[in-house]
Every structure is written in structure tokens, then in C-alpha cells.
């Protein structure tokens, strides 16, 4: 099978108390696992696409046969989005952005605190399931956006720098309906070193 579920880069309980162990276990193993399985199943009928990376598939959904396009959009997006999500979190609490990324955030959004406010507002404003993102747009500017379901900004020509999952499966066991509390706590897990690396990579195209 072309795609595999990546191992979580830390223990299931490593993001406690902000994200609980049981949520991480179910979210990674079952939810992300199912996106990978379903993506591979969808691609069974399109052998010519099986050699492509997820970064190649998502910006070119028009090139995916119509019969499996929605499955690739949902499950391919789910695979990319969650792979990023695990990588941009880390145990031991957040550090803070510095260097080029901090300067770009200040230029585009005013400050890191303003960025957090904008991402939280995007996540709270997303009705139902989806994601809130910091993206690098085609013109080279940072912006905060939200997508429904598992739609990935790569499919609309934006590079995801940071994204937070606001599906209920990401927080319901610990926070129930309190999405604002989850979002507030989530910032304590952000791995700004990894986010900065994503920014530099996106700038190079
Ligand atoms: Mn999720």
C-alpha cells in the first residue's frame, strides 16, 4: 500500500494535561489510521496515482478520477492534516516563535498573540468539523484561514504552516463541548521550532 500511518513522534500521554492520552490514542490510531486505509483503498483503482506523494496529490485533485476524487480529498486531506498536526505539537510545553517566522507573523498579523486570537476565532467560527490554519499564500504572505471537513489548504494553493484540528474527536473526551477551552490549551503544545521549519520550507516552494 502506498501510504502508511506514521508513528506518533512521542508517547500518547506526552501532551497531558492539555490533550489526554485516550484522545491521542483514538485520534492517531483510529481516526488517522482510517484516513490512511481509506486513501489506499480509493487509490486501488488508480495505479498511476499510487506513486505520488500526498504533497503531489492534494494540489491536483482535478487530476484525480472523478469517481474517487472526494475520497482522495477527504482521506488524503485527513492523512496530510493529521501528519502535520502530530509534528507541530511537542511534549513539555510550547516554546515561542523567533527569527524570520516571528517577524513574518508580526508583519502580517500584528503579533503572536494576535495570531493566536485569529486562529482561535477561525476555529470557533468553523461550524461543525474542520481546521483553523496559518498558511503561506501564493504571494508570500501569511494568513489565517479555516477549512471544512478534512479539506487541506494545499488544494487551494496555500502552504499550511500551522493547523489545529477542531473536529470534536480532537477534544470531546476531555473538553466536551468546550471548544474554546481546548483551543486555549492547545497553544501550550505547539512546537514552534517545527512550525518555523515548515515556514522556511514553504517559502522555498
Ligand atoms: Mn482529527
PDB file of N, CA and C in Angstrom, residues 7-58:
ATOM      1  N   UNK A   7       4.187   6.759  12.823  1.00  0.00           N
ATOM      2  CA  UNK A   7       4.132   6.608  14.283  1.00  0.00           C
ATOM      3  C   UNK A   7       4.040   7.987  14.922  1.00  0.00           C
ATOM      4  N   UNK A   8       3.331   8.063  16.027  1.00  0.00           N
ATOM      5  CA  UNK A   8       3.285   9.307  16.793  1.00  0.00           C
ATOM      6  C   UNK A   8       4.715   9.601  17.289  1.00  0.00           C
ATOM      7  N   UNK A   9       5.207  10.837  17.088  1.00  0.00           N
ATOM      8  CA  UNK A   9       6.614  11.120  17.441  1.00  0.00           C
ATOM      9  C   UNK A   9       6.878  11.286  18.937  1.00  0.00           C
ATOM     10  N   UNK A  10       5.908  10.917  19.786  1.00  0.00           N
ATOM     11  CA  UNK A  10       6.060  10.975  21.248  1.00  0.00           C
ATOM     12  C   UNK A  10       4.989  10.054  21.827  1.00  0.00           C
ATOM     13  N   UNK A  11       4.989   9.878  23.123  1.00  0.00           N
ATOM     14  CA  UNK A  11       4.025   8.969  23.737  1.00  0.00           C
ATOM     15  C   UNK A  11       2.598   9.513  23.686  1.00  0.00           C
ATOM     16  N   UNK A  12       1.644   8.608  23.809  1.00  0.00           N
ATOM     17  CA  UNK A  12       0.230   9.025  23.771  1.00  0.00           C
ATOM     18  C   UNK A  12      -0.123   9.970  24.915  1.00  0.00           C
ATOM     19  N   UNK A  13       0.611   9.839  26.019  1.00  0.00           N
ATOM     20  CA  UNK A  13       0.292  10.685  27.189  1.00  0.00           C
ATOM     21  C   UNK A  13       1.198  11.914  27.275  1.00  0.00           C
ATOM     22  N   UNK A  14       2.018  12.134  26.250  1.00  0.00           N
ATOM     23  CA  UNK A  14       3.055  13.174  26.336  1.00  0.00           C
ATOM     24  C   UNK A  14       2.496  14.589  26.328  1.00  0.00           C
ATOM     25  N   UNK A  15       1.284  14.765  25.825  1.00  0.00           N
ATOM     26  CA  UNK A  15       0.726  16.120  25.746  1.00  0.00           C
ATOM     27  C   UNK A  15      -0.241  16.429  26.887  1.00  0.00           C
ATOM     28  N   UNK A  16      -0.278  15.511  27.864  1.00  0.00           N
ATOM     29  CA  UNK A  16      -1.072  15.780  29.075  1.00  0.00           C
ATOM     30  C   UNK A  16      -0.471  17.001  29.780  1.00  0.00           C
ATOM     31  N   UNK A  17      -1.239  17.836  30.439  1.00  0.00           N
ATOM     32  CA  UNK A  17      -2.682  17.705  30.651  1.00  0.00           C
ATOM     33  C   UNK A  17      -3.513  18.360  29.541  1.00  0.00           C
ATOM     34  N   UNK A  18      -2.847  18.909  28.530  1.00  0.00           N
ATOM     35  CA  UNK A  18      -3.590  19.700  27.534  1.00  0.00           C
ATOM     36  C   UNK A  18      -4.418  18.802  26.621  1.00  0.00           C
ATOM     37  N   UNK A  19      -3.828  17.699  26.196  1.00  0.00           N
ATOM     38  CA  UNK A  19      -4.563  16.709  25.412  1.00  0.00           C
ATOM     39  C   UNK A  19      -4.346  15.356  26.084  1.00  0.00           C
ATOM     40  N   UNK A  20      -5.449  14.700  26.396  1.00  0.00           N
ATOM     41  CA  UNK A  20      -5.381  13.484  27.210  1.00  0.00           C
ATOM     42  C   UNK A  20      -4.983  12.262  26.388  1.00  0.00           C
ATOM     43  N   UNK A  21      -4.451  11.284  27.105  1.00  0.00           N
ATOM     44  CA  UNK A  21      -3.907  10.076  26.471  1.00  0.00           C
ATOM     45  C   UNK A  21      -4.944   9.331  25.626  1.00  0.00           C
ATOM     46  N   UNK A  22      -6.141   9.180  26.166  1.00  0.00           N
ATOM     47  CA  UNK A  22      -7.148   8.391  25.437  1.00  0.00           C
ATOM     48  C   UNK A  22      -7.531   9.075  24.124  1.00  0.00           C
ATOM     49  N   UNK A  23      -7.644  10.395  24.174  1.00  0.00           N
ATOM     50  CA  UNK A  23      -7.954  11.138  22.942  1.00  0.00           C
ATOM     51  C   UNK A  23      -6.843  10.929  21.907  1.00  0.00           C
ATOM     52  N   UNK A  24      -5.596  11.021  22.357  1.00  0.00           N
ATOM     53  CA  UNK A  24      -4.475  10.855  21.420  1.00  0.00           C
ATOM     54  C   UNK A  24      -4.461   9.458  20.818  1.00  0.00           C
ATOM     55  N   UNK A  25      -4.738   8.473  21.654  1.00  0.00           N
ATOM     56  CA  UNK A  25      -4.718   7.078  21.197  1.00  0.00           C
ATOM     57  C   UNK A  25      -5.789   6.845  20.117  1.00  0.00           C
ATOM     58  N   UNK A  26      -7.006   7.289  20.401  1.00  0.00           N
ATOM     59  CA  UNK A  26      -8.107   7.087  19.450  1.00  0.00           C
ATOM     60  C   UNK A  26      -7.905   7.947  18.201  1.00  0.00           C
ATOM     61  N   UNK A  27      -7.452   9.187  18.430  1.00  0.00           N
ATOM     62  CA  UNK A  27      -7.294  10.137  17.325  1.00  0.00           C
ATOM     63  C   UNK A  27      -6.222   9.650  16.339  1.00  0.00           C
ATOM     64  N   UNK A  28      -5.085   9.264  16.872  1.00  0.00           N
ATOM     65  CA  UNK A  28      -3.999   8.799  15.996  1.00  0.00           C
ATOM     66  C   UNK A  28      -4.288   7.426  15.396  1.00  0.00           C
ATOM     67  N   UNK A  29      -4.527   6.444  16.255  1.00  0.00           N
ATOM     68  CA  UNK A  29      -4.603   5.058  15.774  1.00  0.00           C
ATOM     69  C   UNK A  29      -5.850   4.822  14.925  1.00  0.00           C
ATOM     70  N   UNK A  30      -6.992   5.332  15.396  1.00  0.00           N
ATOM     71  CA  UNK A  30      -8.244   5.002  14.700  1.00  0.00           C
ATOM     72  C   UNK A  30      -8.615   6.041  13.647  1.00  0.00           C
ATOM     73  N   UNK A  31      -8.672   7.323  14.045  1.00  0.00           N
ATOM     74  CA  UNK A  31      -9.105   8.325  13.057  1.00  0.00           C
ATOM     75  C   UNK A  31      -8.071   8.475  11.945  1.00  0.00           C
ATOM     76  N   UNK A  32      -6.819   8.794  12.313  1.00  0.00           N
ATOM     77  CA  UNK A  32      -5.801   8.944  11.280  1.00  0.00           C
ATOM     78  C   UNK A  32      -5.594   7.613  10.552  1.00  0.00           C
ATOM     79  N   UNK A  33      -5.607   6.523  11.320  1.00  0.00           N
ATOM     80  CA  UNK A  33      -5.431   5.202  10.710  1.00  0.00           C
ATOM     81  C   UNK A  33      -6.484   4.922   9.642  1.00  0.00           C
ATOM     82  N   UNK A  34      -7.717   5.314   9.912  1.00  0.00           N
ATOM     83  CA  UNK A  34      -8.801   5.077   8.955  1.00  0.00           C
ATOM     84  C   UNK A  34      -8.634   5.948   7.705  1.00  0.00           C
ATOM     85  N   UNK A  35      -8.145   7.172   7.875  1.00  0.00           N
ATOM     86  CA  UNK A  35      -7.917   8.013   6.688  1.00  0.00           C
ATOM     87  C   UNK A  35      -6.888   7.347   5.767  1.00  0.00           C
ATOM     88  N   UNK A  36      -5.842   6.788   6.363  1.00  0.00           N
ATOM     89  CA  UNK A  36      -4.792   6.146   5.559  1.00  0.00           C
ATOM     90  C   UNK A  36      -5.354   4.910   4.844  1.00  0.00           C
ATOM     91  N   UNK A  37      -6.074   4.077   5.587  1.00  0.00           N
ATOM     92  CA  UNK A  37      -6.660   2.871   4.991  1.00  0.00           C
ATOM     93  C   UNK A  37      -7.617   3.234   3.856  1.00  0.00           C
ATOM     94  N   UNK A  38      -8.447   4.232   4.094  1.00  0.00           N
ATOM     95  CA  UNK A  38      -9.445   4.619   3.089  1.00  0.00           C
ATOM     96  C   UNK A  38      -8.800   5.283   1.873  1.00  0.00           C
ATOM     97  N   UNK A  39      -7.727   6.031   2.098  1.00  0.00           N
ATOM     98  CA  UNK A  39      -6.998   6.642   0.975  1.00  0.00           C
ATOM     99  C   UNK A  39      -6.401   5.548   0.091  1.00  0.00           C
ATOM    100  N   UNK A  40      -5.758   4.571   0.726  1.00  0.00           N
ATOM    101  CA  UNK A  40      -5.170   3.465  -0.038  1.00  0.00           C
ATOM    102  C   UNK A  40      -6.237   2.698  -0.809  1.00  0.00           C
ATOM    103  N   UNK A  41      -7.380   2.499  -0.196  1.00  0.00           N
ATOM    104  CA  UNK A  41      -8.461   1.773  -0.852  1.00  0.00           C
ATOM    105  C   UNK A  41      -8.953   2.550  -2.068  1.00  0.00           C
ATOM    106  N   UNK A  42      -9.102   3.862  -1.908  1.00  0.00           N
ATOM    107  CA  UNK A  42      -9.564   4.695  -3.031  1.00  0.00           C
ATOM    108  C   UNK A  42      -8.580   4.618  -4.192  1.00  0.00           C
ATOM    109  N   UNK A  43      -7.286   4.570  -3.875  1.00  0.00           N
ATOM    110  CA  UNK A  43      -6.261   4.602  -4.927  1.00  0.00           C
ATOM    111  C   UNK A  43      -6.055   3.249  -5.600  1.00  0.00           C
ATOM    112  N   UNK A  44      -6.697   2.210  -5.067  1.00  0.00           N
ATOM    113  CA  UNK A  44      -6.563   0.884  -5.697  1.00  0.00           C
ATOM    114  C   UNK A  44      -6.985   0.913  -7.159  1.00  0.00           C
ATOM    115  N   UNK A  45      -7.975   1.758  -7.461  1.00  0.00           N
ATOM    116  CA  UNK A  45      -8.488   1.822  -8.831  1.00  0.00           C
ATOM    117  C   UNK A  45      -7.700   2.795  -9.711  1.00  0.00           C
ATOM    118  N   UNK A  46      -6.671   3.430  -9.151  1.00  0.00           N
ATOM    119  CA  UNK A  46      -5.888   4.413  -9.912  1.00  0.00           C
ATOM    120  C   UNK A  46      -4.398   4.162  -9.723  1.00  0.00           C
ATOM    121  N   UNK A  47      -3.882   3.065 -10.302  1.00  0.00           N
ATOM    122  CA  UNK A  47      -2.477   2.703 -10.086  1.00  0.00           C
ATOM    123  C   UNK A  47      -1.497   3.807 -10.480  1.00  0.00           C
ATOM    124  N   UNK A  48      -1.895   4.631 -11.452  1.00  0.00           N
ATOM    125  CA  UNK A  48      -0.998   5.698 -11.899  1.00  0.00           C
ATOM    126  C   UNK A  48      -0.798   6.775 -10.844  1.00  0.00           C
ATOM    127  N   UNK A  49      -1.684   6.809  -9.843  1.00  0.00           N
ATOM    128  CA  UNK A  49      -1.554   7.819  -8.784  1.00  0.00           C
ATOM    129  C   UNK A  49      -0.827   7.280  -7.553  1.00  0.00           C
ATOM    130  N   UNK A  50      -0.576   5.961  -7.533  1.00  0.00           N
ATOM    131  CA  UNK A  50      -0.051   5.351  -6.308  1.00  0.00           C
ATOM    132  C   UNK A  50       1.391   5.729  -6.021  1.00  0.00           C
ATOM    133  N   UNK A  51       2.104   6.200  -7.027  1.00  0.00           N
ATOM    134  CA  UNK A  51       3.488   6.612  -6.795  1.00  0.00           C
ATOM    135  C   UNK A  51       3.603   8.055  -6.347  1.00  0.00           C
ATOM    136  N   UNK A  52       2.501   8.741  -6.317  1.00  0.00           N
ATOM    137  CA  UNK A  52       2.550  10.164  -5.972  1.00  0.00           C
ATOM    138  C   UNK A  52       2.589  10.356  -4.458  1.00  0.00           C
ATOM    139  N   UNK A  53       3.254  11.432  -4.035  1.00  0.00           N
ATOM    140  CA  UNK A  53       3.251  11.772  -2.617  1.00  0.00           C
ATOM    141  C   UNK A  53       1.953  12.514  -2.300  1.00  0.00           C
ATOM    142  N   UNK A  54       1.653  12.626  -1.029  1.00  0.00           N
ATOM    143  CA  UNK A  54       0.443  13.347  -0.636  1.00  0.00           C
ATOM    144  C   UNK A  54       0.579  14.825  -1.020  1.00  0.00           C
ATOM    145  N   UNK A  55       1.809  15.358  -0.984  1.00  0.00           N
ATOM    146  CA  UNK A  55       2.035  16.756  -1.384  1.00  0.00           C
ATOM    147  C   UNK A  55       1.837  16.963  -2.879  1.00  0.00           C
ATOM    148  N   UNK A  56       1.906  15.887  -3.651  1.00  0.00           N
ATOM    149  CA  UNK A  56       1.633  15.983  -5.088  1.00  0.00           C
ATOM    150  C   UNK A  56       0.153  15.790  -5.388  1.00  0.00           C
ATOM    151  N   UNK A  57      -0.493  14.918  -4.622  1.00  0.00           N
ATOM    152  CA  UNK A  57      -1.913  14.614  -4.885  1.00  0.00           C
ATOM    153  C   UNK A  57      -2.840  15.786  -4.548  1.00  0.00           C
ATOM    154  N   UNK A  58      -2.655  16.379  -3.377  1.00  0.00           N
ATOM    155  CA  UNK A  58      -3.649  17.339  -2.887  1.00  0.00           C
ATOM    156  C   UNK A  58      -3.739  18.637  -3.694  1.00  0.00           C
TER     157      UNK A  58
END
